[in-house]
Structures are given as C-alpha cells and as structure tokens.
PDB file of C-alpha atoms in Angstrom:
ATOM      1  CA  MET H  11       0.000   0.000   0.000  1.00 62.00           C
ATOM      2  CA  SER H  12       1.311   3.435  -0.937  1.00 86.00           C
ATOM      3  CA  THR H  13       0.960   6.099   1.756  1.00 93.00           C
ATOM      4  CA  ILE H  14       1.715   9.821   1.817  1.00 97.00           C
ATOM      5  CA  SER H  15       5.382  10.828   1.849  1.00 97.00           C
ATOM      6  CA  ALA H  16       5.046  13.007   4.964  1.00 97.00           C
ATOM      7  CA  GLU H  17       5.986  11.118   8.087  1.00 96.00           C
ATOM      8  CA  GLU H  18       4.071  11.265  11.349  1.00 96.00           C
ATOM      9  CA  TRP H  19       6.754  13.324  13.113  1.00 96.00           C
ATOM     10  CA  GLY H  20       6.777  15.908  10.298  1.00 96.00           C
ATOM     11  CA  VAL H  21       3.005  16.416  10.309  1.00 97.00           C
ATOM     12  CA  LEU H  22       2.917  16.491  14.117  1.00 96.00           C
ATOM     13  CA  GLY H  23       5.744  19.053  14.186  1.00 95.00           C
ATOM     14  CA  PHE H  24       4.101  21.150  11.480  1.00 97.00           C
ATOM     15  CA  PHE H  25       0.806  21.499  13.347  1.00 98.00           C
ATOM     16  CA  GLY H  26       2.348  21.519  16.826  1.00 96.00           C
ATOM     17  CA  VAL H  27      -0.711  19.870  18.380  1.00 97.00           C
ATOM     18  CA  ASN H  28      -1.682  16.301  19.097  1.00 96.00           C
ATOM     19  CA  PRO H  29      -4.277  15.086  16.618  1.00 97.00           C
ATOM     20  CA  LYS H  30      -7.690  13.738  17.421  1.00 97.00           C
ATOM     21  CA  THR H  31      -8.122  10.176  16.156  1.00 95.00           C
ATOM     22  CA  GLU H  32     -10.977   7.748  15.686  1.00 88.00           C
ATOM     23  CA  ASP H  33      -9.409   5.080  17.934  1.00 92.00           C
ATOM     24  CA  ASP H  34      -5.985   3.718  18.929  1.00 91.00           C
ATOM     25  CA  THR H  35      -5.070   2.580  15.416  1.00 94.00           C
ATOM     26  CA  PRO H  36      -1.524   3.832  14.684  1.00 93.00           C
ATOM     27  CA  TRP H  37      -0.108   5.903  11.834  1.00 94.00           C
ATOM     28  CA  PRO H  38      -0.716   5.537   8.884  1.00 95.00           C
ATOM     29  CA  TYR H  39      -3.981   3.586   9.209  1.00 95.00           C
ATOM     30  CA  ASN H  40      -6.037   6.069  11.228  1.00 96.00           C
ATOM     31  CA  ASP H  41      -7.684   9.392  10.415  1.00 96.00           C
ATOM     32  CA  PHE H  42      -5.827  12.252  12.130  1.00 97.00           C
ATOM     33  CA  LEU H  43      -7.546  15.587  12.810  1.00 98.00           C
ATOM     34  CA  TYR H  44      -5.320  18.597  13.516  1.00 98.00           C
ATOM     35  CA  GLU H  45      -6.878  21.872  14.665  1.00 98.00           C
ATOM     36  CA  VAL H  46      -5.015  25.168  15.073  1.00 98.00           C
ATOM     37  CA  ALA H  47      -6.028  28.792  15.560  1.00 97.00           C
ATOM     38  CA  ARG H  48      -4.177  32.039  14.900  1.00 95.00           C
ATOM     39  CA  GLU H  49      -5.918  35.283  15.849  1.00 94.00           C
ATOM     40  CA  ALA H  50      -9.382  35.228  14.187  1.00 95.00           C
ATOM     41  CA  ASN H  51      -8.533  32.309  11.862  1.00 96.00           C
ATOM     42  CA  SER H  52      -8.783  28.590  12.507  1.00 97.00           C
ATOM     43  CA  LEU H  53      -7.720  25.625  10.421  1.00 98.00           C
ATOM     44  CA  SER H  54      -9.003  22.094  10.677  1.00 98.00           C
ATOM     45  CA  CYS H  55      -7.054  19.512   8.680  1.00 98.00           C
ATOM     46  CA  ALA H  56      -7.830  15.797   8.656  1.00 98.00           C
ATOM     47  CA  ILE H  57      -5.415  13.375   7.021  1.00 98.00           C
ATOM     48  CA  ALA H  58      -5.831   9.644   6.433  1.00 97.00           C
ATOM     49  CA  PRO H  59      -2.247   8.776   5.388  1.00 97.00           C
ATOM     50  CA  ALA H  60      -2.854   5.238   4.137  1.00 96.00           C
ATOM     51  CA  TYR H  61      -5.820   6.266   2.007  1.00 96.00           C
ATOM     52  CA  LYS H  62      -4.407   9.660   0.941  1.00 97.00           C
ATOM     53  CA  ASP H  63      -7.593  11.458   1.962  1.00 97.00           C
ATOM     54  CA  VAL H  64      -7.452  15.102   3.101  1.00 98.00           C
ATOM     55  CA  ARG H  65     -10.101  17.427   4.501  1.00 98.00           C
ATOM     56  CA  ILE H  66      -9.392  21.106   5.155  1.00 98.00           C
ATOM     57  CA  ILE H  67     -11.691  23.715   6.652  1.00 98.00           C
ATOM     58  CA  LEU H  68     -10.485  27.292   7.049  1.00 98.00           C
ATOM     59  CA  LYS H  69     -12.584  29.679   9.133  1.00 98.00           C
ATOM     60  CA  SER H  70     -12.304  33.400   9.741  1.00 96.00           C
ATOM     61  CA  ASN H  71     -14.229  34.642  12.770  1.00 95.00           C
ATOM     62  CA  VAL H  72     -15.985  31.230  12.894  1.00 94.00           C
ATOM     63  CA  VAL H  73     -17.298  31.673   9.323  1.00 97.00           C
ATOM     64  CA  LYS H  74     -16.160  28.997   6.885  1.00 97.00           C
ATOM     65  CA  THR H  75     -14.145  30.620   4.074  1.00 97.00           C
ATOM     66  CA  TYR H  76     -12.585  27.564   2.406  1.00 97.00           C
ATOM     67  CA  GLU H  77     -13.237  23.828   2.372  1.00 97.00           C
ATOM     68  CA  LEU H  78     -11.485  20.964   0.604  1.00 97.00           C
ATOM     69  CA  ASN H  79     -12.606  17.333   0.619  1.00 98.00           C
ATOM     70  CA  ALA H  80     -10.136  15.299  -1.405  1.00 97.00           C
ATOM     71  CA  VAL H  81     -10.054  11.522  -1.699  1.00 97.00           C
ATOM     72  CA  GLY H  82      -6.977   9.735  -3.006  1.00 96.00           C
ATOM     73  CA  VAL H  83      -4.678  12.755  -3.440  1.00 97.00           C
ATOM     74  CA  ASP H  84      -1.330  12.198  -5.147  1.00 97.00           C
ATOM     75  CA  ASP H  85       0.652  13.042  -2.007  1.00 98.00           C
ATOM     76  CA  VAL H  86       0.970  15.045   1.195  1.00 98.00           C
ATOM     77  CA  GLY H  87       4.469  16.256   1.909  1.00 97.00           C
ATOM     78  CA  TYR H  88       6.149  18.156   4.721  1.00 97.00           C
ATOM     79  CA  ILE H  89       8.683  20.750   3.544  1.00 95.00           C
ATOM     80  CA  GLU H  90      11.055  22.863   5.599  1.00 93.00           C
ATOM     81  CA  GLU H  91      12.234  25.628   3.278  1.00 92.00           C
ATOM     82  CA  ALA H  92      15.708  27.208   3.447  1.00 90.00           C
ATOM     83  CA  ASN H  93      14.299  30.262   5.245  1.00 92.00           C
ATOM     84  CA  GLY H  94      12.905  28.020   8.016  1.00 89.00           C
ATOM     85  CA  LYS H  95       9.312  28.268   6.799  1.00 93.00           C
ATOM     86  CA  GLU H  96       7.372  25.029   7.292  1.00 96.00           C
ATOM     87  CA  VAL H  97       4.901  23.998   4.595  1.00 97.00           C
ATOM     88  CA  LEU H  98       2.474  21.122   4.285  1.00 98.00           C
ATOM     89  CA  GLU H  99       1.937  20.538   0.573  1.00 98.00           C
ATOM     90  CA  ILE H 100      -1.063  18.568  -0.643  1.00 98.00           C
ATOM     91  CA  THR H 101      -0.548  17.464  -4.235  1.00 98.00           C
ATOM     92  CA  LEU H 102      -3.952  16.922  -5.809  1.00 97.00           C
ATOM     93  CA  SER H 103      -2.566  16.104  -9.260  1.00 95.00           C
ATOM     94  CA  PRO H 104       0.670  16.752 -11.188  1.00 95.00           C
ATOM     95  CA  LYS H 105      -0.631  20.249 -12.034  1.00 96.00           C
ATOM     96  CA  GLU H 106      -2.498  21.196  -8.858  1.00 97.00           C
ATOM     97  CA  SER H 107      -1.473  21.561  -5.227  1.00 97.00           C
ATOM     98  CA  ILE H 108      -2.367  23.300  -2.000  1.00 98.00           C
ATOM     99  CA  ARG H 109       0.285  24.706   0.307  1.00 97.00           C
ATOM    100  CA  LEU H 110      -0.535  25.236   3.981  1.00 98.00           C
ATOM    101  CA  VAL H 111       1.453  27.463   6.330  1.00 97.00           C
ATOM    102  CA  ILE H 112       0.400  28.008   9.944  1.00 96.00           C
ATOM    103  CA  ASN H 113       3.249  30.044  11.435  1.00 94.00           C
ATOM    104  CA  PRO H 114       3.250  32.901  12.119  1.00 93.00           C
ATOM    105  CA  SER H 115      -0.224  33.066  10.559  1.00 94.00           C
ATOM    106  CA  ILE H 116      -2.478  30.648   8.676  1.00 96.00           C
ATOM    107  CA  GLU H 117      -2.056  30.713   4.896  1.00 95.00           C
ATOM    108  CA  VAL H 118      -3.715  28.538   2.254  1.00 96.00           C
ATOM    109  CA  GLU H 119      -2.298  28.775  -1.258  1.00 96.00           C
ATOM    110  CA  HIS H 120      -4.061  26.838  -4.043  1.00 96.00           C
ATOM    111  CA  ILE H 121      -1.833  26.409  -7.110  1.00 96.00           C
ATOM    112  CA  TYR H 122      -3.000  25.242 -10.527  1.00 95.00           C
ATOM    113  CA  GLU H 123      -0.944  25.064 -13.736  1.00 93.00           C
ATOM    114  CA  SER H 124      -2.879  24.811 -16.959  1.00 89.00           C
ATOM    115  CA  ALA H 125      -1.927  22.405 -19.729  1.00 73.00           C
ATOM    116  CA  THR H 126      -1.060  25.223 -22.140  1.00 65.00           C
TER     117      THR H 126
END
C-alpha cells in the first residue's frame, strides 16, 4: 500500500498539536484531525495517510471561508524551506497543489498550472 510521503513526526511538528483520532489505530492507518487557531482564523485539517484522503476547513471569525474534501490525493508532503518556513503541501494532481502554512499566521495557497 502506498501512503503519503510526509511522516508522522513531520506532520505532528508542522501542526504543533496532538491530533484527534478515531481510535488507537496507529499511523498511517487512522484518520488524524489537527486543529489550530491564529488570531481570528482557525484551520481544521484531517489526514488519512494510508488512504491519501485530506479534509481542510479554514474559518475566519468562525465563518467557513474555504473547504477541501479530497479523496486519493497524489501526495501530502512536509517541507522545511531554506528560510525556516514550514509547509504542508497537498498534491492533488501533477498540475495542482495546495500549500498550507500556519506560522506565524495561517495561509492557504491553491496552485493550478494549466496544460497550455
């Protein structure tokens, strides 16, 4: 079975909070829910590593502003850039990805490259 490339320690370090899980099933076979808040924004991100499923909900002042429900994504990767910035990158397809940043503030960047 192919799982996401991000390892448990990388995702845990990225979010900086212990995830909520369905039961005691270990990584990568459980569904892990990470929830963080920065000022008026909150981010909920659920990852099922073995199934490559990702759910993201971004709220501003408790109002939902963005939601993603993706089943069978290409990959989820943890990246520490040269400047120290930590990124969780969800690759939806070879031409589409979402980059999450949570420090110092929550950022969601959706990238799409057209075929032309």
